[in-house]
XYZ file of N, CA, C and O in Angstrom:
536
model
N 0.478 -1.170 -0.124
C 0.094 0.097 -0.219
C 0.532 1.163 0.509
O 2.113 1.320 0.748
N 0.089 2.616 -0.443
C 1.172 3.506 -0.404
C 1.251 3.769 1.157
O 0.478 4.164 1.872
N 2.515 4.412 0.841
C 2.493 5.072 2.105
C 3.230 6.465 1.314
O 3.799 7.185 1.334
N 2.914 7.357 3.275
C 2.912 9.249 2.268
C 4.863 9.609 2.707
O 4.399 10.133 3.424
N 5.336 9.772 1.629
C 6.869 9.809 1.379
C 6.645 10.741 0.675
O 8.100 10.689 0.608
N 6.034 11.483 0.145
C 6.245 12.267 -0.807
C 7.747 13.790 -0.573
O 8.357 14.072 -0.441
N 7.288 13.840 1.109
C 7.671 14.870 1.384
C 9.837 14.942 2.231
O 10.239 15.875 2.168
N 9.708 13.860 2.225
C 11.169 13.464 2.571
C 11.497 12.399 2.962
O 12.602 12.435 3.907
N 11.138 11.051 2.760
C 10.830 9.762 2.952
C 10.410 9.671 4.230
O 9.709 10.227 4.706
N 10.611 7.643 4.324
C 9.888 7.372 4.970
C 9.912 7.914 6.287
O 9.220 8.032 7.422
N 10.934 7.904 7.110
C 11.391 8.902 8.348
C 11.596 9.810 8.543
O 12.239 10.916 9.439
N 10.795 10.426 7.341
C 10.968 12.425 7.383
C 10.544 12.847 8.326
O 10.305 12.250 9.338
N 10.538 14.250 8.067
C 10.609 15.299 9.223
C 9.438 14.900 9.907
O 8.722 15.436 8.726
N 9.040 15.375 11.296
C 7.837 15.383 11.781
C 7.504 16.512 12.288
O 8.523 17.381 12.483
N 6.332 17.592 12.233
C 5.973 18.655 12.258
C 4.711 18.408 13.531
O 3.728 18.072 13.625
N 5.358 19.010 14.546
C 4.439 19.282 16.054
C 3.998 21.005 16.116
O 5.155 21.648 15.710
N 2.947 21.832 16.048
C 2.679 22.833 16.210
C 1.872 22.696 17.767
O 0.953 22.021 18.365
N 2.581 24.123 18.657
C 2.150 24.233 19.900
C 1.791 25.048 20.147
O 2.323 26.712 19.375
N 0.396 25.935 20.501
C 0.491 27.161 21.117
C 0.721 27.738 22.149
O 1.507 27.013 23.331
N 1.337 28.926 21.775
C 1.534 29.407 23.491
C 0.566 29.409 24.126
O -0.403 29.356 24.364
N 1.491 29.449 25.532
C 0.493 29.448 26.684
C -0.716 30.670 26.881
O -0.755 31.940 26.300
N -1.574 29.974 27.193
C -2.689 30.849 27.449
C -3.318 31.336 26.164
O -4.321 31.996 25.872
N -2.803 30.318 25.148
C -3.342 31.177 23.245
C -4.940 30.364 23.146
O -5.059 29.378 24.298
N -5.718 30.393 22.833
C -7.259 30.282 22.344
C -6.542 28.696 21.791
O -5.583 28.076 20.723
N -7.743 27.746 22.246
C -6.952 26.566 22.163
C -6.700 25.323 22.994
O -6.031 24.427 22.355
N -5.766 26.031 23.982
C -4.981 25.987 24.783
C -5.921 24.871 25.991
O -5.148 23.516 26.328
N -6.936 25.077 26.656
C -7.935 24.075 27.401
C -9.093 24.606 26.728
O -9.511 25.281 25.777
N -10.392 23.237 27.462
C -11.241 24.064 27.339
C -11.970 25.144 27.255
O -12.434 25.559 26.311
N -11.247 26.391 28.133
C -12.055 27.308 28.063
C -10.285 28.477 27.740
O -10.202 29.617 28.230
N -9.514 27.845 27.134
C -8.689 28.897 26.532
C -7.675 29.106 28.255
O -6.882 29.566 27.871
N -7.603 28.499 28.448
C -6.983 28.574 30.793
C -5.852 27.665 30.354
O -5.626 26.253 29.472
N -4.819 27.842 31.096
C -3.574 26.757 31.081
C -3.233 26.188 32.791
O -2.717 26.593 33.234
N -4.506 25.752 32.571
C -4.101 25.266 34.093
C -3.141 24.355 34.561
O -2.647 24.546 35.677
N -3.076 23.461 34.018
C -2.283 22.214 34.043
C -0.749 22.570 33.677
O 0.431 21.620 33.524
N -0.514 23.326 32.881
C 0.931 24.262 32.741
C 1.811 23.336 31.953
O 0.874 22.699 30.936
N 2.759 22.966 31.965
C 3.351 22.686 30.486
C 3.200 20.884 30.362
O 3.460 20.222 29.600
N 2.613 20.201 31.467
C 2.148 18.902 31.627
C 1.624 18.541 30.447
O 1.665 17.664 29.698
N 0.470 19.499 30.141
C -0.503 18.641 28.713
C 0.140 18.876 27.670
O -0.240 18.361 26.898
N 0.856 19.764 27.369
C 0.932 19.915 26.304
C 2.890 19.099 25.854
O 3.468 19.247 26.196
N 2.700 18.129 25.132
C 3.713 17.224 24.646
C 4.455 17.270 23.466
O 5.224 17.275 23.309
N 3.902 17.891 22.650
C 4.328 18.345 21.199
C 5.169 19.442 21.934
O 4.751 20.542 22.266
N 6.513 19.351 21.120
C 7.464 20.741 20.709
C 7.085 20.772 19.878
O 7.490 20.401 18.957
N 8.048 22.525 19.027
C 7.891 22.745 17.893
C 8.978 22.139 17.657
O 10.417 22.873 18.158
N 8.938 20.925 16.948
C 10.381 20.376 16.160
C 11.039 20.985 15.305
O 11.727 21.069 14.854
N 10.321 21.739 14.339
C 10.744 21.955 12.603
C 9.507 22.941 13.044
O 8.521 22.935 12.780
N 10.570 24.414 12.417
C 9.970 25.220 12.132
C 9.428 25.674 10.449
O 10.715 25.599 10.336
N 8.393 25.633 10.147
C 8.467 26.056 8.837
C 6.876 27.381 8.295
O 6.676 27.171 9.512
N 7.291 27.434 7.779
C 6.030 28.436 7.060
C 5.024 28.109 7.163
O 5.092 27.298 5.617
N 3.963 28.232 7.078
C 2.523 27.854 7.059
C 2.391 28.081 5.322
O 1.665 26.996 4.957
N 2.928 28.969 4.909
C 1.683 28.607 3.259
C 2.903 28.192 2.793
O 2.356 27.148 1.923
N 4.039 27.461 2.606
C 4.852 26.636 2.262
C 4.665 25.358 2.489
O 4.148 24.350 1.470
N 4.159 25.088 3.910
C 3.483 23.351 4.211
C 2.036 23.461 3.503
O 2.004 22.700 2.608
N 1.308 24.846 3.020
C -0.188 24.114 2.438
C 0.467 24.649 0.880
O -0.395 23.189 0.380
N 1.489 24.836 0.855
C 1.662 24.774 -1.059
C 2.326 23.129 -1.072
O 1.986 22.198 -1.989
N 2.998 22.495 0.169
C 3.324 21.420 -0.681
C 2.524 19.750 -0.060
O 2.157 19.511 -0.334
N 1.753 20.335 0.990
C 0.274 19.240 1.292
C -0.719 19.178 -0.400
O -0.569 18.883 -1.538
N -0.753 20.930 -1.337
C -1.714 21.025 -1.978
C -0.600 20.360 -3.042
O -1.446 19.701 -3.888
N 0.267 20.489 -3.333
C 1.384 19.352 -4.288
C 0.588 17.823 -4.268
O 1.103 17.725 -5.069
N 1.283 17.383 -2.842
C 1.087 16.121 -2.357
C -0.305 15.076 -3.014
O 0.100 14.429 -3.745
N -1.312 16.412 -2.714
C -2.450 16.101 -3.271
C -2.637 15.431 -4.742
O -3.104 14.607 -5.373
N -1.696 16.642 -5.040
C -1.842 16.700 -6.675
C -1.343 15.647 -7.217
O -1.373 15.170 -8.342
N 0.318 15.863 -6.528
C 0.501 13.979 -6.961
C 0.198 12.991 -6.977
O -0.361 12.240 -7.965
N -0.676 12.971 -5.771
C -1.754 11.687 -5.846
C -2.847 11.723 -6.563
O -2.868 10.444 -7.130
N -3.221 12.371 -7.148
C -4.198 12.328 -7.764
C -3.921 12.152 -9.400
O -4.691 11.324 -10.130
N -2.723 12.657 -9.930
C -1.659 12.198 -11.132
C -1.906 11.211 -11.177
O -1.829 10.268 -12.230
N -1.196 10.539 -10.045
C -0.570 8.776 -10.400
C -1.760 8.006 -10.112
O -1.730 6.656 -10.866
N -3.112 8.390 -9.778
C -4.136 7.279 -9.952
C -4.260 7.442 -10.810
O -5.121 6.279 -11.373
N -4.198 8.173 -11.666
C -4.809 8.329 -13.416
C -3.611 7.658 -13.968
O -3.959 7.228 -14.699
N -2.025 8.037 -13.649
C -1.710 7.780 -14.767
C -1.372 5.599 -14.473
O -1.381 5.545 -15.182
N -2.179 5.509 -13.315
C -1.592 4.398 -13.130
C -3.261 3.252 -12.843
O -2.911 2.284 -13.021
N -3.655 4.519 -13.242
C -4.999 3.782 -13.652
C -5.837 2.653 -12.592
O -6.237 1.682 -12.834
N -5.759 2.957 -11.261
C -5.686 2.848 -10.164
C -6.136 3.837 -8.841
O -6.375 4.795 -8.877
N -6.773 2.869 -7.627
C -7.119 3.406 -6.150
C -5.998 4.161 -6.059
O -4.850 3.182 -6.188
N -5.996 5.083 -5.091
C -5.205 5.544 -4.530
C -3.668 4.751 -3.779
O -2.444 4.568 -3.666
N -4.516 3.402 -3.022
C -3.849 2.878 -2.072
C -3.667 1.570 -2.785
O -2.263 0.818 -2.201
N -3.527 1.403 -3.908
C -2.914 0.293 -5.371
C -1.982 1.072 -6.015
O -1.366 0.287 -6.570
N -1.547 2.319 -5.991
C -0.493 2.856 -6.647
C 0.874 2.233 -6.150
O 0.941 2.115 -5.013
N 2.198 1.916 -7.484
C 3.647 1.787 -7.149
C 3.937 1.737 -5.656
O 4.329 3.587 -5.925
N 4.473 1.469 -4.511
C 5.268 2.359 -3.636
C 6.524 3.220 -4.318
O 7.690 2.764 -5.406
N 6.705 4.455 -4.845
C 7.582 5.059 -5.372
C 7.806 6.199 -4.943
O 6.638 6.268 -4.480
N 8.768 6.955 -4.564
C 9.342 8.297 -3.606
C 9.548 8.859 -4.680
O 10.482 9.458 -5.000
N 8.623 10.113 -4.577
C 8.956 11.548 -5.151
C 9.317 12.082 -4.355
O 8.212 12.558 -3.189
N 10.921 12.596 -4.096
C 10.834 13.177 -3.143
C 11.193 15.088 -3.357
O 12.249 14.580 -4.285
N 10.366 15.508 -3.200
C 10.319 16.799 -3.786
C 11.247 17.674 -2.931
O 12.113 18.337 -4.139
N 12.173 17.481 -1.973
C 13.272 17.883 -1.857
C 14.621 17.733 -2.400
O 15.341 18.398 -2.545
N 14.918 15.821 -3.184
C 15.726 16.320 -3.536
C 15.672 16.624 -4.905
O 16.543 16.837 -5.249
N 14.349 16.844 -5.947
C 13.944 17.557 -7.119
C 14.964 19.123 -6.768
O 15.164 19.397 -7.838
N 14.586 19.812 -5.495
C 14.520 21.281 -5.745
C 16.176 21.234 -5.540
O 16.502 22.294 -6.009
N 17.032 20.204 -5.181
C 17.989 20.190 -5.053
C 19.011 20.191 -6.215
O 20.494 20.168 -6.177
N 18.568 19.392 -7.114
C 19.051 19.267 -9.092
C 19.114 20.461 -9.366
O 18.400 21.550 -9.239
N 20.163 20.276 -10.204
C 20.919 21.653 -10.580
C 19.919 22.307 -12.289
O 19.525 23.424 -12.443
N 19.008 21.301 -12.626
C 18.044 21.768 -13.782
C 16.973 20.942 -14.184
O 16.620 19.872 -13.707
N 15.415 20.928 -14.803
C 14.978 20.756 -14.693
C 14.922 19.717 -15.612
O 14.245 18.740 -15.234
N 15.886 19.531 -16.538
C 16.471 18.331 -17.016
C 16.715 17.380 -16.152
O 15.770 16.411 -16.624
N 17.020 17.610 -15.382
C 17.584 16.199 -14.034
C 16.509 16.021 -13.256
O 16.513 14.658 -13.187
N 16.014 16.849 -13.030
C 14.961 16.711 -12.206
C 13.381 16.082 -13.088
O 13.161 15.046 -12.471
N 13.549 16.221 -14.442
C 12.562 15.197 -15.616
C 13.360 13.787 -15.623
O 12.462 13.001 -15.571
N 14.855 14.169 -15.766
C 15.079 12.864 -15.934
C 14.603 11.655 -14.703
O 14.417 10.555 -14.675
N 15.430 12.141 -13.690
C 14.544 11.278 -11.897
C 13.609 11.026 -11.757
O 13.048 10.070 -11.851
N 12.113 12.390 -12.054
C 11.011 11.886 -12.059
C 10.754 10.433 -13.110
O 9.966 9.700 -12.847
N 11.563 10.982 -14.509
C 11.062 9.443 -15.769
C 11.493 8.444 -15.286
O 10.443 7.127 -15.076
N 12.853 8.414 -14.307
C 13.270 7.092 -14.017
C 12.381 6.479 -12.691
O 12.032 5.500 -13.018
N 11.616 7.206 -11.643
C 10.281 6.630 -11.087
C 9.371 6.153 -11.225
O 8.845 5.365 -11.481
N 8.985 6.362 -12.209
C 7.593 6.170 -13.413
C 8.088 5.220 -14.557
O 6.709 5.027 -15.586
N 9.350 4.562 -14.660
C 9.630 3.570 -15.554
C 8.573 2.799 -15.843
O 8.260 2.351 -16.419
N 7.741 1.856 -14.511
C 7.115 0.755 -15.375
C 5.706 1.179 -15.484
O 4.169 0.616 -15.339
N 5.235 2.916 -15.240
C 3.659 3.527 -16.149
C 3.921 3.502 -17.297
O 4.303 3.603 -18.093
N 2.492 2.384 -17.347
C 2.732 2.082 -19.249
C 1.777 3.307 -19.769
O 1.680 3.334 -21.119
N 1.616 4.059 -19.066
C 0.726 5.836 -20.201
C 2.011 6.519 -19.952
O 2.923 6.569 -19.576
N 1.143 8.235 -20.890
C 2.305 8.889 -21.280
C 2.774 9.529 -19.902
O 1.548 10.185 -19.393
N 4.040 9.953 -19.518
C 4.443 10.666 -18.330
C 4.477 11.606 -18.422
O 4.397 12.958 -17.207
N 4.667 12.932 -19.663
C 5.157 14.089 -19.884
C 4.648 15.067 -19.204
O 5.172 16.227 -19.292
N 2.871 14.846 -19.630
C 2.572 16.204 -19.121
C 2.696 16.201 -17.550
O 2.508 17.052 -16.688
N 2.347 14.268 -16.815
C 3.081 14.785 -15.187
C 4.412 15.518 -14.915
O 4.328 16.651 -13.866
N 5.087 15.344 -15.848
C 6.371 15.502 -15.229
C 6.473 16.939 -16.018
O 7.005 17.800 -14.634
N 6.365 17.517 -16.871
C 6.013 19.065 -16.657
C 5.316 19.641 -15.624
O 5.640 21.099 -15.223
N 4.369 19.492 -15.525
C 3.608 19.733 -14.145
C 3.744 19.786 -13.391
O 3.807 20.514 -12.338
N 4.605 18.965 -12.637
C 5.556 18.667 -11.581
C 6.303 19.627 -11.348
O 6.585 20.372 -9.920
N 7.318 19.891 -12.375
C 8.188 20.823 -12.540
C 7.840 22.255 -12.746
O 8.412 23.081 -11.766
N 6.722 22.672 -13.312
C 6.006 23.719 -12.924
C 5.767 24.269 -11.073
O 5.514 25.185 -10.970
N 5.112 23.450 -10.466
C 4.465 23.222 -9.726
C 5.820 23.143 -8.452
O 5.268 24.140 -7.350
N 6.940 22.943 -8.734
C 8.009 23.071 -7.105
C 8.763 24.494 -7.102
O 10.262 24.294 -6.989
N 8.454 24.543 -8.911
C 9.546 26.320 -9.308
C 9.295 26.955 -8.137
O 7.678 27.417 -8.428
N 10.130 27.323 -7.361
C 10.535 28.583 -6.490
C 9.476 27.799 -5.259
O 9.747 28.927 -4.242
N 9.700 26.827 -5.165
C 8.865 26.342 -3.464
C 10.265 26.039 -2.991
O 11.951 26.345 -3.282
N 10.289 26.408 -1.373
C 11.230 26.088 -0.579
C 11.532 24.444 -0.366
O 10.616 23.798 -0.108
N 12.887 24.154 -0.157
C 12.986 22.582 0.789
C 12.664 23.032 2.076
O 12.576 23.741 2.897
N 11.709 21.718 1.913
C 11.437 21.510 3.812
C 11.912 20.600 4.306
O 11.761 20.044 5.599
N 13.530 20.303 4.299
C 14.319 19.201 5.114
C 15.150 19.794 6.498
O 14.261 20.908 6.706
N 14.606 19.215 7.339
C 14.881 19.322 8.923
C 16.211 20.304 9.378
O 17.362 19.498 8.252
N 16.045 21.615 9.559
C 17.111 22.237 9.872
C 17.995 21.436 10.991
O 17.683 20.520 11.591
N 19.336 21.536 10.623
C 20.366 21.028 11.696
C 19.761 21.324 12.970
O 19.522 22.384 13.334
N 20.095 20.377 14.156
C 19.744 20.562 15.551
C 21.184 21.326 15.927
O 22.242 21.317 15.802
N 21.127 22.171 16.786
C 22.178 22.655 17.519
C 22.391 22.589 18.540
O 22.086 22.236 19.528
């Protein structure tokens, strides 16, 4: 079955959101009665929300395209890892296109439209790789 690995590999970055103390949504009445005990998550990686939204939209688009290309349900898509950060690291659109083509080697439908669409969508995106811990 498909595992959501588009954004950075199987054990990729996990993102936790944490409200500042006393912020709305902190507790039933927005109170902070139990202090830090209740907040289990820490913000391990800080990302721009817009960038996360873009990435999520991209992942949904990729899934939709792959279900069409492979003519199957989402769960039946062959396990392939389109790592957007890896693509963003590459020098040119030609190398990116070659990499995606390589990943889709077992797809019997034409992949050119998907590849050019993907390259258009990632143009200008930022990498979401985990920053080094200090």
